[in-house]
Amino acid sequence: MHPTRTQTHSPSDAATPDPDVLRVLQALSLQRISGWHLPGYYLGIAYDSVSLDEATLTMDLDRNVDRNGQPLPVALCILADVALAAAIRGEVGFETRLATVSARLTFTGRSGTQRLLARSHTRFRSDTNTIAIRNSSVAVLSGDTEICFAEANFAVLNRPADKPAQVLPSPESLEQVEWLGINDLTDQEKRVYLKAQKASIDGRHREGDSAGDRDTTATFTERFWGLMPQAHGKAATCEIECGLHIGNRVGHVQGGILLGLAISTSLATVEHGWRMLEISANFIRPGTEGILKASSRIVNQGRNLAHVTCDITTDTDRLVLQTQSTLIRE
């Protein structure tokens, strides 16, 4: 069954949805019939292979790039997070839940134009603790060019009984689904669709804004996921709403989204012309509902390097993620 591009107008939108909105609709359709999450489907991440201690995943760059045509940091974070877990799946299976404990990502700053390939492998196992821990590493490449590399620790947990086991999205499965129409969406799915429409409309409205405005450099993906930080001198904040559009298969905010939020907010503490070199993160508790707030500040800024911390908290001030980043002047 091939995709059916159903007309999905809302009463307030007289124009046909743009390709980004249709991409969200496709992701909604895919996650409806499987046990995987919307962010992965939205980015077009696919599993090429999973063996005992290794995994290979792919993701088209296509629309997963920033305004300069470079891989979008949040997309890299999600791909890396999924690939890091996939290397462990060959051993523990897809029925099991893996919770990220900590992660460290390094970005090379190299340009990538070809389909991204993530190769991951398990580094060690530790079963002598109260919970089982697995460590894995990954390299993300565009052709022969390494874009980023990472390692992470995961806790091996039981999957909630009311949540489905994860599936293996293949490149073919991304094309073999009948798209939902607007009248087919649940209330939760419709809220996601309306977020996508708003992100599209906001992008068109900002087309005529000044080129120096940070908002004008934001992509549809960043607007859709709420990665729109506000700078406050040498600090910055950003708020995102939890929900299906950024959730994993158990309903928590997907780990790569949290990392992307921390990166966006950390970069907002400096002027243009800086990029993320490295980020280290501790995952304290899951983001489950309500609003998450990221707050970053510069610890020290030199001529070419800056060190930034970022805390992501719930709307009741409970800590979700804590990061330390090194930014480098381009």
mmCIF file of C-alpha atoms in Angstrom:
data_model
loop_
_atom_site.group_PDB
_atom_site.id
_atom_site.type_symbol
_atom_site.label_atom_id
_atom_site.label_comp_id
_atom_site.label_asym_id
_atom_site.label_seq_id
_atom_site.Cartn_x
_atom_site.Cartn_y
_atom_site.Cartn_z
ATOM 1 C CA MET A 1 0.000 0.000 0.000
ATOM 2 C CA HIS A 2 1.514 3.280 -1.069
ATOM 3 C CA PRO A 3 1.104 6.684 0.595
ATOM 4 C CA THR A 4 -2.129 8.484 -0.152
ATOM 5 C CA ARG A 5 -1.695 12.247 -0.046
ATOM 6 C CA THR A 6 -5.058 13.043 1.481
ATOM 7 C CA GLN A 7 -6.231 16.661 1.393
ATOM 8 C CA THR A 8 -6.145 17.783 5.029
ATOM 9 C CA HIS A 9 -7.314 21.384 5.163
ATOM 10 C CA SER A 10 -8.449 22.995 8.383
ATOM 11 C CA PRO A 11 -11.146 25.665 8.420
ATOM 12 C CA SER A 12 -8.508 28.339 9.084
ATOM 13 C CA ASP A 13 -6.097 27.190 6.372
ATOM 14 C CA ALA A 14 -7.209 27.656 2.804
ATOM 15 C CA ALA A 15 -3.933 26.533 1.244
ATOM 16 C CA THR A 16 -2.692 23.000 0.701
ATOM 17 C CA PRO A 17 -0.336 22.000 3.549
ATOM 18 C CA ASP A 18 3.328 22.440 2.699
ATOM 19 C CA PRO A 19 5.707 19.445 2.435
ATOM 20 C CA ASP A 20 6.807 19.796 6.069
ATOM 21 C CA VAL A 21 3.229 19.573 7.341
ATOM 22 C CA LEU A 22 2.610 16.567 5.113
ATOM 23 C CA ARG A 23 5.769 15.019 6.543
ATOM 24 C CA VAL A 24 4.285 15.356 10.041
ATOM 25 C CA LEU A 25 1.057 13.780 8.796
ATOM 26 C CA GLN A 26 3.026 10.834 7.410
ATOM 27 C CA ALA A 27 4.827 10.416 10.752
ATOM 28 C CA LEU A 28 1.480 10.463 12.570
ATOM 29 C CA SER A 29 0.213 7.781 10.215
ATOM 30 C CA LEU A 30 3.289 5.583 10.747
ATOM 31 C CA GLN A 31 3.368 5.808 14.548
ATOM 32 C CA ARG A 32 -0.334 4.949 14.645
ATOM 33 C CA ILE A 33 0.303 1.447 13.274
ATOM 34 C CA SER A 34 3.601 0.618 15.007
ATOM 35 C CA GLY A 35 5.392 0.703 18.336
ATOM 36 C CA TRP A 36 7.943 3.349 17.400
ATOM 37 C CA HIS A 37 7.925 7.103 18.017
ATOM 38 C CA LEU A 38 6.929 10.109 15.938
ATOM 39 C CA PRO A 39 10.340 11.911 16.036
ATOM 40 C CA GLY A 40 12.050 8.888 14.473
ATOM 41 C CA TYR A 41 9.462 8.581 11.736
ATOM 42 C CA TYR A 42 9.427 12.329 11.132
ATOM 43 C CA LEU A 43 13.202 12.349 10.541
ATOM 44 C CA GLY A 44 13.014 9.239 8.356
ATOM 45 C CA ILE A 45 15.389 7.161 10.490
ATOM 46 C CA ALA A 46 15.585 3.517 9.370
ATOM 47 C CA TYR A 47 17.297 0.432 10.770
ATOM 48 C CA ASP A 48 19.549 -1.235 8.202
ATOM 49 C CA SER A 49 20.833 -3.996 10.506
ATOM 50 C CA VAL A 50 20.932 -5.062 14.145
ATOM 51 C CA SER A 51 23.202 -7.880 15.345
ATOM 52 C CA LEU A 52 24.417 -9.049 18.758
ATOM 53 C CA ASP A 53 26.654 -6.045 19.531
ATOM 54 C CA GLU A 54 26.335 -3.812 16.459
ATOM 55 C CA ALA A 55 23.775 -1.813 14.548
ATOM 56 C CA THR A 56 23.590 0.331 11.425
ATOM 57 C CA LEU A 57 20.957 3.010 10.913
ATOM 58 C CA THR A 58 20.423 5.583 8.174
ATOM 59 C CA MET A 59 18.741 8.960 7.802
ATOM 60 C CA ASP A 60 18.339 11.135 4.731
ATOM 61 C CA LEU A 61 19.631 14.672 5.114
ATOM 62 C CA ASP A 62 16.915 16.003 2.809
ATOM 63 C CA ARG A 63 14.998 18.428 5.054
ATOM 64 C CA ASN A 64 16.962 17.536 8.221
ATOM 65 C CA VAL A 65 19.380 20.423 7.730
ATOM 66 C CA ASP A 66 19.750 23.948 9.071
ATOM 67 C CA ARG A 67 19.557 27.161 7.055
ATOM 68 C CA ASN A 68 23.178 26.678 5.984
ATOM 69 C CA GLY A 69 22.507 23.197 4.638
ATOM 70 C CA GLN A 70 24.327 21.433 7.473
ATOM 71 C CA PRO A 71 22.874 18.528 9.501
ATOM 72 C CA LEU A 72 20.453 19.870 12.110
ATOM 73 C CA PRO A 73 21.900 19.270 15.615
ATOM 74 C CA VAL A 74 18.661 17.917 17.062
ATOM 75 C CA ALA A 75 18.370 15.470 14.148
ATOM 76 C CA LEU A 76 21.934 14.274 14.775
ATOM 77 C CA CYS A 77 21.136 13.869 18.478
ATOM 78 C CA ILE A 78 18.065 11.746 17.802
ATOM 79 C CA LEU A 79 19.872 9.600 15.221
ATOM 80 C CA ALA A 80 22.813 9.091 17.589
ATOM 81 C CA ASP A 81 20.538 8.273 20.551
ATOM 82 C CA VAL A 82 18.527 5.712 18.575
ATOM 83 C CA ALA A 83 21.691 4.137 17.122
ATOM 84 C CA LEU A 84 23.384 3.926 20.530
ATOM 85 C CA ALA A 85 20.415 2.000 21.887
ATOM 86 C CA ALA A 86 20.157 -0.161 18.761
ATOM 87 C CA ALA A 87 23.635 -1.626 19.329
ATOM 88 C CA ILE A 88 22.329 -3.057 22.615
ATOM 89 C CA ARG A 89 19.033 -4.324 21.168
ATOM 90 C CA GLY A 90 20.708 -7.327 19.557
ATOM 91 C CA GLU A 91 21.406 -8.644 23.049
ATOM 92 C CA VAL A 92 18.452 -7.443 25.144
ATOM 93 C CA GLY A 93 15.798 -7.483 22.408
ATOM 94 C CA PHE A 94 13.125 -4.969 21.451
ATOM 95 C CA GLU A 95 10.710 -5.949 24.204
ATOM 96 C CA THR A 96 13.036 -4.322 26.748
ATOM 97 C CA ARG A 97 13.094 -0.654 27.674
ATOM 98 C CA LEU A 98 16.432 1.161 27.585
ATOM 99 C CA ALA A 99 16.685 4.366 29.638
ATOM 100 C CA THR A 100 19.562 6.726 28.866
ATOM 101 C CA VAL A 101 21.648 7.423 31.970
ATOM 102 C CA SER A 102 24.343 9.653 30.471
ATOM 103 C CA ALA A 103 25.709 10.602 27.058
ATOM 104 C CA ARG A 104 28.559 12.496 25.471
ATOM 105 C CA LEU A 105 28.519 13.789 21.892
ATOM 106 C CA THR A 106 31.281 15.438 19.873
ATOM 107 C CA PHE A 107 30.538 17.339 16.652
ATOM 108 C CA THR A 108 33.329 17.549 14.073
ATOM 109 C CA GLY A 109 31.961 20.588 12.255
ATOM 110 C CA ARG A 110 32.523 18.896 8.908
ATOM 111 C CA SER A 111 30.046 19.320 6.088
ATOM 112 C CA GLY A 112 27.803 16.466 5.038
ATOM 113 C CA THR A 113 25.764 16.192 1.847
ATOM 114 C CA GLN A 114 25.087 12.451 1.550
ATOM 115 C CA ARG A 115 22.644 10.202 3.410
ATOM 116 C CA LEU A 116 23.770 9.814 7.021
ATOM 117 C CA LEU A 117 24.966 6.438 8.255
ATOM 118 C CA ALA A 118 25.175 5.676 11.988
ATOM 119 C CA ARG A 119 27.338 2.712 12.995
ATOM 120 C CA SER A 120 27.163 1.720 16.659
ATOM 121 C CA HIS A 121 28.528 -1.072 18.828
ATOM 122 C CA THR A 122 28.306 -2.214 22.439
ATOM 123 C CA ARG A 123 31.387 -1.383 24.518
ATOM 124 C CA PHE A 124 30.674 -3.084 27.819
ATOM 125 C CA ARG A 125 28.042 -4.789 29.966
ATOM 126 C CA SER A 126 27.630 -4.561 33.719
ATOM 127 C CA ASP A 127 25.162 -6.875 35.441
ATOM 128 C CA THR A 128 26.573 -6.828 38.984
ATOM 129 C CA ASN A 129 24.582 -3.717 39.966
ATOM 130 C CA THR A 130 21.027 -3.344 41.210
ATOM 131 C CA ILE A 131 20.120 -2.560 37.585
ATOM 132 C CA ALA A 132 21.854 -3.798 34.449
ATOM 133 C CA ILE A 133 23.932 -1.184 32.602
ATOM 134 C CA ARG A 134 25.082 -1.194 28.992
ATOM 135 C CA ASN A 135 27.513 1.207 27.283
ATOM 136 C CA SER A 136 27.696 1.802 23.542
ATOM 137 C CA SER A 137 29.358 4.127 21.056
ATOM 138 C CA VAL A 138 28.400 5.435 17.622
ATOM 139 C CA ALA A 139 29.921 7.271 14.675
ATOM 140 C CA VAL A 140 27.661 9.214 12.303
ATOM 141 C CA LEU A 141 29.034 9.588 8.783
ATOM 142 C CA SER A 142 28.048 11.292 5.555
ATOM 143 C CA GLY A 143 29.873 9.236 2.952
ATOM 144 C CA ASP A 144 33.420 9.013 4.311
ATOM 145 C CA THR A 145 33.031 12.183 6.383
ATOM 146 C CA GLU A 146 32.520 11.773 10.123
ATOM 147 C CA ILE A 147 29.898 14.276 11.285
ATOM 148 C CA CYS A 148 29.743 13.355 14.961
ATOM 149 C CA PHE A 149 30.537 10.555 17.386
ATOM 150 C CA ALA A 150 29.131 9.683 20.777
ATOM 151 C CA GLU A 151 28.931 7.227 23.657
ATOM 152 C CA ALA A 152 26.215 6.604 26.223
ATOM 153 C CA ASN A 153 25.233 4.518 29.238
ATOM 154 C CA PHE A 154 21.818 2.851 29.355
ATOM 155 C CA ALA A 155 19.837 1.160 32.117
ATOM 156 C CA VAL A 156 18.090 -2.040 31.026
ATOM 157 C CA LEU A 157 14.501 -1.942 32.355
ATOM 158 C CA ASN A 158 11.239 -3.787 31.923
ATOM 159 C CA ARG A 159 8.897 -2.337 29.331
ATOM 160 C CA PRO A 160 5.579 -1.055 30.719
ATOM 161 C CA ALA A 161 2.914 -3.676 30.066
ATOM 162 C CA ASP A 162 0.612 -1.178 28.336
ATOM 163 C CA LYS A 163 3.256 -0.074 25.823
ATOM 164 C CA PRO A 164 3.987 -1.902 22.550
ATOM 165 C CA ALA A 165 7.331 -3.476 21.714
ATOM 166 C CA GLN A 166 9.501 -1.442 19.362
ATOM 167 C CA VAL A 167 9.497 -2.251 15.672
ATOM 168 C CA LEU A 168 12.335 -2.015 13.156
ATOM 169 C CA PRO A 169 11.465 0.742 10.662
ATOM 170 C CA SER A 170 12.992 -0.125 7.311
ATOM 171 C CA PRO A 171 13.390 2.337 4.413
ATOM 172 C CA GLU A 172 10.569 0.510 2.628
ATOM 173 C CA SER A 173 8.173 0.757 5.575
ATOM 174 C CA LEU A 174 8.442 4.542 5.523
ATOM 175 C CA GLU A 175 6.740 4.530 2.119
ATOM 176 C CA GLN A 176 4.177 1.792 2.691
ATOM 177 C CA VAL A 177 1.481 3.458 4.730
ATOM 178 C CA GLU A 178 -1.823 5.066 3.935
ATOM 179 C CA TRP A 179 -1.832 8.632 5.196
ATOM 180 C CA LEU A 180 -4.464 9.684 7.666
ATOM 181 C CA GLY A 181 -6.855 12.484 6.809
ATOM 182 C CA ILE A 182 -7.555 15.332 9.218
ATOM 183 C CA ASN A 183 -10.907 13.759 10.099
ATOM 184 C CA ASP A 184 -9.172 10.479 10.973
ATOM 185 C CA LEU A 185 -6.939 12.022 13.659
ATOM 186 C CA THR A 186 -7.511 11.546 17.356
ATOM 187 C CA ASP A 187 -7.617 14.649 19.558
ATOM 188 C CA GLN A 188 -3.981 14.045 20.543
ATOM 189 C CA GLU A 189 -2.897 13.591 16.923
ATOM 190 C CA LYS A 190 -4.860 16.648 15.841
ATOM 191 C CA ARG A 191 -2.972 18.788 18.384
ATOM 192 C CA VAL A 192 0.277 17.636 16.764
ATOM 193 C CA TYR A 193 -1.054 18.424 13.298
ATOM 194 C CA LEU A 194 -2.144 21.892 14.395
ATOM 195 C CA LYS A 195 1.341 22.490 15.847
ATOM 196 C CA ALA A 196 2.760 21.629 12.440
ATOM 197 C CA GLN A 197 0.382 24.022 10.697
ATOM 198 C CA LYS A 198 1.318 26.801 13.122
ATOM 199 C CA ALA A 199 5.044 26.149 12.586
ATOM 200 C CA SER A 200 4.500 26.431 8.843
ATOM 201 C CA ILE A 201 2.482 29.643 9.100
ATOM 202 C CA ASP A 202 4.958 31.207 11.544
ATOM 203 C CA GLY A 203 7.784 30.418 9.140
ATOM 204 C CA ARG A 204 6.029 32.180 6.273
ATOM 205 C CA HIS A 205 5.292 35.205 8.438
ATOM 206 C CA ARG A 206 8.944 35.503 9.452
ATOM 207 C CA GLU A 207 10.197 35.390 5.856
ATOM 208 C CA GLY A 208 10.186 39.184 5.701
ATOM 209 C CA ASP A 209 11.835 39.738 9.088
ATOM 210 C CA SER A 210 15.373 41.047 9.445
ATOM 211 C CA ALA A 211 18.108 38.594 8.489
ATOM 212 C CA GLY A 212 19.823 39.083 11.855
ATOM 213 C CA ASP A 213 16.859 37.860 13.864
ATOM 214 C CA ARG A 214 17.428 34.394 15.348
ATOM 215 C CA ASP A 215 13.820 33.455 14.586
ATOM 216 C CA THR A 216 14.384 33.877 10.847
ATOM 217 C CA THR A 217 17.149 31.248 10.916
ATOM 218 C CA ALA A 218 14.948 28.646 12.620
ATOM 219 C CA THR A 219 13.843 25.692 10.532
ATOM 220 C CA PHE A 220 10.371 24.192 10.429
ATOM 221 C CA THR A 221 11.596 21.340 12.631
ATOM 222 C CA GLU A 222 12.840 23.729 15.316
ATOM 223 C CA ARG A 223 9.569 25.670 15.286
ATOM 224 C CA PHE A 224 7.498 22.461 15.310
ATOM 225 C CA TRP A 225 9.399 21.046 18.292
ATOM 226 C CA GLY A 226 9.590 24.400 20.079
ATOM 227 C CA LEU A 227 13.380 24.790 19.900
ATOM 228 C CA MET A 228 13.174 28.583 19.850
ATOM 229 C CA PRO A 229 15.379 29.856 22.711
ATOM 230 C CA GLN A 230 15.464 33.430 23.977
ATOM 231 C CA ALA A 231 18.796 35.042 24.845
ATOM 232 C CA HIS A 232 19.219 37.041 28.064
ATOM 233 C CA GLY A 233 22.720 38.478 27.969
ATOM 234 C CA LYS A 234 25.050 35.573 28.697
ATOM 235 C CA ALA A 235 22.138 33.288 29.504
ATOM 236 C CA ALA A 236 19.203 31.843 27.588
ATOM 237 C CA THR A 237 15.917 30.028 28.176
ATOM 238 C CA CYS A 238 13.572 27.887 26.108
ATOM 239 C CA GLU A 239 10.288 26.172 26.895
ATOM 240 C CA ILE A 240 8.775 23.177 25.122
ATOM 241 C CA GLU A 241 5.487 21.386 25.648
ATOM 242 C CA CYS A 242 5.591 17.638 26.249
ATOM 243 C CA GLY A 243 3.460 15.524 23.957
ATOM 244 C CA LEU A 244 3.236 13.011 21.144
ATOM 245 C CA HIS A 245 5.228 15.215 18.751
ATOM 246 C CA ILE A 246 8.410 14.861 20.862
ATOM 247 C CA GLY A 247 7.643 11.641 22.742
ATOM 248 C CA ASN A 248 9.250 8.206 22.657
ATOM 249 C CA ARG A 249 7.318 4.948 22.562
ATOM 250 C CA VAL A 250 6.605 4.973 26.338
ATOM 251 C CA GLY A 251 5.381 8.576 26.261
ATOM 252 C CA HIS A 252 8.448 10.334 27.681
ATOM 253 C CA VAL A 253 10.274 13.097 25.816
ATOM 254 C CA GLN A 254 12.699 11.365 23.419
ATOM 255 C CA GLY A 255 16.305 11.607 24.683
ATOM 256 C CA GLY A 256 17.651 13.149 21.484
ATOM 257 C CA ILE A 257 15.016 15.902 21.717
ATOM 258 C CA LEU A 258 16.249 16.739 25.225
ATOM 259 C CA LEU A 259 19.821 16.944 23.937
ATOM 260 C CA GLY A 260 18.695 19.096 21.015
ATOM 261 C CA LEU A 261 16.878 21.427 23.416
ATOM 262 C CA ALA A 262 20.028 21.748 25.539
ATOM 263 C CA ILE A 263 22.163 22.455 22.464
ATOM 264 C CA SER A 264 19.783 25.090 21.074
ATOM 265 C CA THR A 265 19.537 26.857 24.428
ATOM 266 C CA SER A 266 23.288 26.679 25.051
ATOM 267 C CA LEU A 267 24.077 28.143 21.617
ATOM 268 C CA ALA A 268 21.673 31.013 22.295
ATOM 269 C CA THR A 269 23.999 32.290 25.041
ATOM 270 C CA VAL A 270 26.542 33.401 22.424
ATOM 271 C CA GLU A 271 26.291 35.433 19.249
ATOM 272 C CA HIS A 272 26.233 33.939 15.761
ATOM 273 C CA GLY A 273 29.468 32.383 14.565
ATOM 274 C CA TRP A 274 29.790 29.715 17.257
ATOM 275 C CA ARG A 275 28.950 26.016 17.063
ATOM 276 C CA MET A 276 28.693 23.079 19.439
ATOM 277 C CA LEU A 277 31.957 21.156 19.851
ATOM 278 C CA GLU A 278 30.977 18.781 22.650
ATOM 279 C CA ILE A 279 28.098 18.178 25.027
ATOM 280 C CA SER A 280 27.986 15.882 28.071
ATOM 281 C CA ALA A 281 24.598 15.079 29.572
ATOM 282 C CA ASN A 282 23.175 13.387 32.659
ATOM 283 C CA PHE A 283 19.584 12.202 32.321
ATOM 284 C CA ILE A 284 18.067 12.704 35.770
ATOM 285 C CA ARG A 285 14.410 11.835 35.208
ATOM 286 C CA PRO A 286 12.081 11.567 32.194
ATOM 287 C CA GLY A 287 10.068 14.449 30.840
ATOM 288 C CA THR A 288 6.511 13.185 31.017
ATOM 289 C CA GLU A 289 3.958 15.992 30.837
ATOM 290 C CA GLY A 290 3.445 19.728 31.033
ATOM 291 C CA ILE A 291 6.139 22.236 30.122
ATOM 292 C CA LEU A 292 9.885 21.661 30.176
ATOM 293 C CA LYS A 293 12.129 24.687 30.645
ATOM 294 C CA ALA A 294 15.762 24.835 29.577
ATOM 295 C CA SER A 295 18.008 27.423 31.251
ATOM 296 C CA SER A 296 21.603 27.885 30.117
ATOM 297 C CA ARG A 297 24.412 30.198 31.154
ATOM 298 C CA ILE A 298 27.999 30.851 30.160
ATOM 299 C CA VAL A 299 30.480 29.615 32.758
ATOM 300 C CA ASN A 300 33.459 31.048 30.918
ATOM 301 C CA GLN A 301 33.956 32.556 27.478
ATOM 302 C CA GLY A 302 37.348 33.116 25.886
ATOM 303 C CA ARG A 303 38.351 34.280 22.453
ATOM 304 C CA ASN A 304 37.679 30.941 20.750
ATOM 305 C CA LEU A 305 36.049 28.640 23.317
ATOM 306 C CA ALA A 306 33.055 28.990 25.630
ATOM 307 C CA HIS A 307 31.857 26.668 28.387
ATOM 308 C CA VAL A 308 28.120 26.578 29.000
ATOM 309 C CA THR A 309 25.869 24.734 31.442
ATOM 310 C CA CYS A 310 22.202 23.951 30.841
ATOM 311 C CA ASP A 311 19.487 22.581 33.123
ATOM 312 C CA ILE A 312 16.170 21.273 31.834
ATOM 313 C CA THR A 313 13.449 21.218 34.483
ATOM 314 C CA THR A 314 9.743 20.463 34.738
ATOM 315 C CA ASP A 315 7.166 23.161 35.423
ATOM 316 C CA THR A 316 7.450 22.135 39.096
ATOM 317 C CA ASP A 317 11.248 22.719 39.025
ATOM 318 C CA ARG A 318 12.250 19.058 39.064
ATOM 319 C CA LEU A 319 15.512 18.444 37.204
ATOM 320 C CA VAL A 320 15.195 16.365 34.006
ATOM 321 C CA LEU A 321 18.542 16.844 32.221
ATOM 322 C CA GLN A 322 21.805 18.565 33.096
ATOM 323 C CA THR A 323 24.491 19.305 30.507
ATOM 324 C CA GLN A 324 27.924 20.844 30.162
ATOM 325 C CA SER A 325 28.951 22.060 26.721
ATOM 326 C CA THR A 326 32.002 23.377 24.961
ATOM 327 C CA LEU A 327 31.293 25.827 22.151
ATOM 328 C CA ILE A 328 33.907 26.802 19.558
ATOM 329 C CA ARG A 329 34.091 29.869 17.365
ATOM 330 C CA GLU A 330 33.768 28.989 13.683
#
